[in-house]
Amino acid sequence: MRPQPDFIHEFIPGSSARTVLLLHGTGGNERDLIPLGHELDPNASLLSPRGKVLENGMPRFFRRLAEGVFDLEDLKKRTHELADFVVSAVAHYKIDIKHMIAVGYSNGANIAASMLLLRPETLAAAILFRAMVPLIPESQPDLSSVRVFIGAGSSDPIVPASETKQLAELLRAAGADITIRFFQAGHGLTHEDLHAAHEWLRV
Ligand code: MLT
């Protein structure tokens, strides 16, 4: 029996206790971030689902009404669905949820941030590349044992620096240990992002 609720996904077992939950950007799929996962954490298991929402044929993790304007009801529902998938994948693949690290890019980073805010028990850490504030939770989660790396582009046309800082503050107020880095980049990922996130993971 496959993990329920199911997502189309890849699971690649590793040799360490850690599992990296890879969350792709709009138009991506479950295979996109596998090389990045191996590069960031060569010994970790990789769990990589494909977003279930289609926008003009492009997979995403939740619906949006316009660029940067999210359908909050759908976002909440999809966040719980993804967290439930992670919980069942943990049992199915016999991996340790205490060592689950989300690595998300763009739309994937936004749902990872939403998981931190709505289902904090599912993640030990998160690397958020080009993330926005996904939502403001009704009650503050306890993120006091969660580490978060935020990688932003200083000339990102989609995510202004003020929004990156607001996300950092939101997570910090919930107790998370935040590292925030701005790179000379736009919305796309750079080698500097990967290098800095890799170094952060090793600490
Ligand atoms: C989103 O919709 O999550 C953000 O606008 C980022 C994107 O996917 O373009």
mmCIF file of C-alpha atoms and ligand atoms in Angstrom:
data_model
loop_
_atom_site.group_PDB
_atom_site.id
_atom_site.type_symbol
_atom_site.label_atom_id
_atom_site.label_comp_id
_atom_site.label_asym_id
_atom_site.label_seq_id
_atom_site.Cartn_x
_atom_site.Cartn_y
_atom_site.Cartn_z
ATOM 1 C CA MET A 1 0.000 0.000 0.000
ATOM 2 C CA ARG A 2 1.369 3.416 -0.967
ATOM 3 C CA PRO A 3 1.462 6.381 1.462
ATOM 4 C CA GLN A 4 -2.001 7.994 1.843
ATOM 5 C CA PRO A 5 -2.890 10.689 0.921
ATOM 6 C CA ASP A 6 -0.745 9.900 -2.066
ATOM 7 C CA PHE A 7 1.230 12.244 -4.262
ATOM 8 C CA ILE A 8 3.158 11.291 -7.371
ATOM 9 C CA HIS A 9 6.615 11.247 -5.849
ATOM 10 C CA GLU A 10 10.168 9.958 -5.854
ATOM 11 C CA PHE A 11 11.767 8.406 -2.821
ATOM 12 C CA ILE A 12 15.489 7.741 -2.869
ATOM 13 C CA PRO A 13 16.839 6.054 0.271
ATOM 14 C CA GLY A 14 20.052 7.456 1.732
ATOM 15 C CA SER A 15 22.599 6.316 4.280
ATOM 16 C CA SER A 16 22.034 8.935 7.007
ATOM 17 C CA ALA A 17 19.079 9.478 9.361
ATOM 18 C CA ARG A 18 18.120 12.656 7.508
ATOM 19 C CA THR A 19 15.419 12.958 4.851
ATOM 20 C CA VAL A 20 15.203 15.963 2.561
ATOM 21 C CA LEU A 21 11.669 16.827 1.465
ATOM 22 C CA LEU A 22 12.117 18.464 -1.946
ATOM 23 C CA LEU A 23 9.416 20.920 -3.031
ATOM 24 C CA HIS A 24 9.661 22.219 -6.581
ATOM 25 C CA GLY A 25 8.634 25.578 -8.054
ATOM 26 C CA THR A 26 5.707 26.321 -10.391
ATOM 27 C CA GLY A 27 5.941 24.146 -13.501
ATOM 28 C CA GLY A 28 8.333 21.703 -11.867
ATOM 29 C CA ASN A 29 7.928 18.067 -10.982
ATOM 30 C CA GLU A 30 9.164 15.378 -8.598
ATOM 31 C CA ARG A 31 12.408 14.859 -10.554
ATOM 32 C CA ASP A 32 13.525 18.515 -10.807
ATOM 33 C CA LEU A 33 15.207 18.984 -7.460
ATOM 34 C CA ILE A 34 16.739 15.500 -7.060
ATOM 35 C CA PRO A 35 20.222 16.668 -8.223
ATOM 36 C CA LEU A 36 19.966 19.671 -5.880
ATOM 37 C CA GLY A 37 19.001 17.366 -2.988
ATOM 38 C CA HIS A 38 22.018 15.129 -3.643
ATOM 39 C CA GLU A 39 24.266 18.180 -3.838
ATOM 40 C CA LEU A 40 22.967 19.735 -0.631
ATOM 41 C CA ASP A 41 23.001 16.557 1.439
ATOM 42 C CA PRO A 42 24.670 13.623 -0.356
ATOM 43 C CA ASN A 43 23.853 11.026 2.342
ATOM 44 C CA ALA A 44 20.246 11.960 3.057
ATOM 45 C CA SER A 45 17.169 10.148 1.787
ATOM 46 C CA LEU A 46 15.176 12.246 -0.667
ATOM 47 C CA LEU A 47 11.381 12.486 -0.705
ATOM 48 C CA SER A 48 10.119 14.537 -3.621
ATOM 49 C CA PRO A 49 6.373 14.932 -4.297
ATOM 50 C CA ARG A 50 4.784 16.614 -7.295
ATOM 51 C CA GLY A 51 2.341 19.440 -6.567
ATOM 52 C CA LYS A 52 -1.248 18.448 -7.333
ATOM 53 C CA VAL A 53 -2.595 21.772 -8.559
ATOM 54 C CA LEU A 54 -2.314 22.547 -12.261
ATOM 55 C CA GLU A 55 -2.037 26.141 -13.488
ATOM 56 C CA ASN A 56 -2.187 26.118 -17.289
ATOM 57 C CA GLY A 57 -0.762 22.600 -17.138
ATOM 58 C CA MET A 58 2.018 23.576 -14.709
ATOM 59 C CA PRO A 59 2.151 21.676 -11.411
ATOM 60 C CA ARG A 60 2.051 23.753 -8.207
ATOM 61 C CA PHE A 61 1.476 22.978 -4.536
ATOM 62 C CA PHE A 62 -1.546 25.297 -4.117
ATOM 63 C CA ARG A 63 -3.777 27.611 -6.116
ATOM 64 C CA ARG A 64 -3.074 31.286 -6.588
ATOM 65 C CA LEU A 65 -5.392 34.024 -7.777
ATOM 66 C CA ALA A 66 -2.576 36.047 -9.354
ATOM 67 C CA GLU A 67 1.205 36.150 -8.998
ATOM 68 C CA GLY A 68 1.888 36.509 -5.282
ATOM 69 C CA VAL A 69 -1.848 36.460 -4.411
ATOM 70 C CA PHE A 70 -2.687 33.121 -2.866
ATOM 71 C CA ASP A 71 -5.977 31.256 -2.530
ATOM 72 C CA LEU A 72 -5.696 30.940 1.247
ATOM 73 C CA GLU A 73 -8.372 28.275 1.678
ATOM 74 C CA ASP A 74 -6.690 26.092 -0.914
ATOM 75 C CA LEU A 75 -3.261 26.821 0.593
ATOM 76 C CA LYS A 76 -4.432 25.660 4.040
ATOM 77 C CA LYS A 77 -6.070 22.522 2.648
ATOM 78 C CA ARG A 78 -3.025 21.646 0.511
ATOM 79 C CA THR A 79 -0.637 22.301 3.379
ATOM 80 C CA HIS A 80 -2.443 19.768 5.574
ATOM 81 C CA GLU A 81 -2.664 17.304 2.689
ATOM 82 C CA LEU A 82 1.090 17.567 2.089
ATOM 83 C CA ALA A 83 1.862 17.265 5.813
ATOM 84 C CA ASP A 84 -0.368 14.166 5.986
ATOM 85 C CA PHE A 85 1.525 12.712 3.025
ATOM 86 C CA VAL A 86 4.827 13.348 4.839
ATOM 87 C CA VAL A 87 3.518 11.628 7.978
ATOM 88 C CA SER A 88 2.359 8.570 6.025
ATOM 89 C CA ALA A 89 5.573 8.471 3.951
ATOM 90 C CA VAL A 90 7.524 8.443 7.217
ATOM 91 C CA ALA A 91 5.703 5.254 8.244
ATOM 92 C CA HIS A 92 5.777 3.732 4.761
ATOM 93 C CA TYR A 93 9.500 4.255 4.107
ATOM 94 C CA LYS A 94 10.493 3.844 7.778
ATOM 95 C CA ILE A 95 12.224 7.206 8.003
ATOM 96 C CA ASP A 96 12.574 9.494 11.002
ATOM 97 C CA ILE A 97 10.338 12.566 11.090
ATOM 98 C CA LYS A 98 12.675 14.134 13.660
ATOM 99 C CA HIS A 99 15.239 14.510 10.882
ATOM 100 C CA MET A 100 12.966 15.788 8.123
ATOM 101 C CA ILE A 101 14.264 18.888 6.332
ATOM 102 C CA ALA A 102 12.193 20.682 3.729
ATOM 103 C CA VAL A 103 14.034 22.244 0.822
ATOM 104 C CA GLY A 104 11.688 24.363 -1.243
ATOM 105 C CA TYR A 105 12.104 26.694 -4.181
ATOM 106 C CA SER A 106 9.593 29.479 -4.949
ATOM 107 C CA ASN A 107 6.113 27.898 -4.830
ATOM 108 C CA GLY A 108 7.678 24.904 -3.013
ATOM 109 C CA ALA A 109 9.329 27.246 -0.494
ATOM 110 C CA ASN A 110 5.980 28.932 0.084
ATOM 111 C CA ILE A 111 4.221 25.680 0.960
ATOM 112 C CA ALA A 112 7.203 24.660 3.113
ATOM 113 C CA ALA A 113 6.822 27.954 5.022
ATOM 114 C CA SER A 114 3.098 27.244 5.332
ATOM 115 C CA MET A 115 3.901 23.782 6.758
ATOM 116 C CA LEU A 116 6.177 25.402 9.338
ATOM 117 C CA LEU A 117 3.323 27.702 10.365
ATOM 118 C CA LEU A 118 0.423 25.205 10.291
ATOM 119 C CA ARG A 119 2.077 21.817 10.898
ATOM 120 C CA PRO A 120 5.314 22.613 12.745
ATOM 121 C CA GLU A 121 5.671 19.034 14.032
ATOM 122 C CA THR A 122 6.425 17.728 10.528
ATOM 123 C CA LEU A 123 9.763 19.504 10.009
ATOM 124 C CA ALA A 124 13.031 19.721 11.927
ATOM 125 C CA ALA A 125 14.478 22.301 9.563
ATOM 126 C CA ALA A 126 13.780 24.066 6.301
ATOM 127 C CA ILE A 127 15.730 25.688 3.492
ATOM 128 C CA LEU A 128 13.532 28.232 1.772
ATOM 129 C CA PHE A 129 14.757 29.636 -1.532
ATOM 130 C CA ARG A 130 12.850 32.731 -2.764
ATOM 131 C CA ALA A 131 10.000 32.327 -0.249
ATOM 132 C CA MET A 132 7.137 34.720 0.503
ATOM 133 C CA VAL A 133 4.865 35.076 3.539
ATOM 134 C CA PRO A 134 2.348 32.322 2.678
ATOM 135 C CA LEU A 135 -0.239 33.199 5.352
ATOM 136 C CA ILE A 136 -0.541 34.550 8.875
ATOM 137 C CA PRO A 137 -1.554 31.668 11.174
ATOM 138 C CA GLU A 138 -4.440 32.060 13.623
ATOM 139 C CA SER A 139 -2.301 30.757 16.464
ATOM 140 C CA GLN A 140 1.450 30.957 16.783
ATOM 141 C CA PRO A 141 3.222 27.633 16.191
ATOM 142 C CA ASP A 142 6.071 26.464 18.414
ATOM 143 C CA LEU A 143 9.163 26.483 16.209
ATOM 144 C CA SER A 144 11.635 26.649 19.072
ATOM 145 C CA SER A 145 13.468 23.518 17.914
ATOM 146 C CA VAL A 146 13.364 24.323 14.192
ATOM 147 C CA ARG A 147 16.210 25.822 12.107
ATOM 148 C CA VAL A 148 15.385 27.750 8.958
ATOM 149 C CA PHE A 149 17.646 29.053 6.196
ATOM 150 C CA ILE A 150 16.108 31.701 3.929
ATOM 151 C CA GLY A 151 17.861 32.415 0.629
ATOM 152 C CA ALA A 152 16.629 35.559 -1.129
ATOM 153 C CA GLY A 153 17.566 37.415 -4.311
ATOM 154 C CA SER A 154 18.384 41.097 -3.801
ATOM 155 C CA SER A 155 16.755 41.929 -7.159
ATOM 156 C CA ASP A 156 13.968 39.358 -7.086
ATOM 157 C CA PRO A 157 11.032 40.879 -9.033
ATOM 158 C CA ILE A 158 8.544 38.504 -7.325
ATOM 159 C CA VAL A 159 9.705 38.634 -3.699
ATOM 160 C CA PRO A 160 10.668 42.100 -2.360
ATOM 161 C CA ALA A 161 13.259 42.245 0.432
ATOM 162 C CA SER A 162 10.605 43.591 2.825
ATOM 163 C CA GLU A 163 8.577 40.393 2.357
ATOM 164 C CA THR A 164 11.614 38.185 2.985
ATOM 165 C CA LYS A 165 12.266 40.099 6.210
ATOM 166 C CA GLN A 166 8.609 39.821 7.225
ATOM 167 C CA LEU A 167 8.755 36.041 6.753
ATOM 168 C CA ALA A 168 11.935 35.863 8.832
ATOM 169 C CA GLU A 169 10.263 37.888 11.608
ATOM 170 C CA LEU A 170 7.141 35.714 11.552
ATOM 171 C CA LEU A 171 9.199 32.536 11.945
ATOM 172 C CA ARG A 172 11.543 34.114 14.489
ATOM 173 C CA ALA A 173 8.579 35.247 16.617
ATOM 174 C CA ALA A 174 7.515 31.581 16.743
ATOM 175 C CA GLY A 175 10.937 30.664 18.115
ATOM 176 C CA ALA A 176 12.702 29.419 14.973
ATOM 177 C CA ASP A 177 16.455 29.784 14.606
ATOM 178 C CA ILE A 178 16.663 31.852 11.395
ATOM 179 C CA THR A 179 19.538 32.411 9.004
ATOM 180 C CA ILE A 180 18.697 34.881 6.259
ATOM 181 C CA ARG A 181 20.960 35.520 3.275
ATOM 182 C CA PHE A 182 20.518 37.890 0.349
ATOM 183 C CA PHE A 183 22.317 37.019 -2.883
ATOM 184 C CA GLN A 184 22.957 39.235 -5.906
ATOM 185 C CA ALA A 185 20.301 37.459 -7.896
ATOM 186 C CA GLY A 186 16.744 37.567 -9.113
ATOM 187 C CA HIS A 187 14.133 34.857 -8.553
ATOM 188 C CA GLY A 188 16.364 32.131 -10.010
ATOM 189 C CA LEU A 189 18.617 29.959 -7.870
ATOM 190 C CA THR A 190 22.382 30.529 -7.975
ATOM 191 C CA HIS A 191 25.451 28.500 -7.015
ATOM 192 C CA GLU A 192 25.922 30.920 -4.113
ATOM 193 C CA ASP A 193 22.508 29.901 -2.749
ATOM 194 C CA LEU A 194 23.437 26.233 -2.909
ATOM 195 C CA HIS A 195 26.874 26.749 -1.422
ATOM 196 C CA ALA A 196 25.535 28.805 1.506
ATOM 197 C CA ALA A 197 22.692 26.337 2.200
ATOM 198 C CA HIS A 198 25.137 23.415 2.037
ATOM 199 C CA GLU A 199 27.437 25.105 4.566
ATOM 200 C CA TRP A 200 24.462 25.934 6.819
ATOM 201 C CA LEU A 201 23.328 22.287 6.761
ATOM 202 C CA ARG A 202 26.750 21.053 7.860
ATOM 203 C CA VAL A 203 26.711 23.090 11.094
HETATM 204 C C1 MLT B 1 3.805 31.357 -5.733
HETATM 205 O O1 MLT B 1 2.813 31.392 -6.425
HETATM 206 O O2 MLT B 1 4.004 30.482 -4.878
HETATM 207 C C2 MLT B 1 4.798 32.441 -5.949
HETATM 208 O O3 MLT B 1 4.247 33.455 -6.716
HETATM 209 C C3 MLT B 1 6.031 31.934 -6.564
HETATM 210 C C4 MLT B 1 5.778 31.305 -7.898
HETATM 211 O O4 MLT B 1 5.417 30.156 -7.948
HETATM 212 O O5 MLT B 1 5.940 31.986 -8.912
#
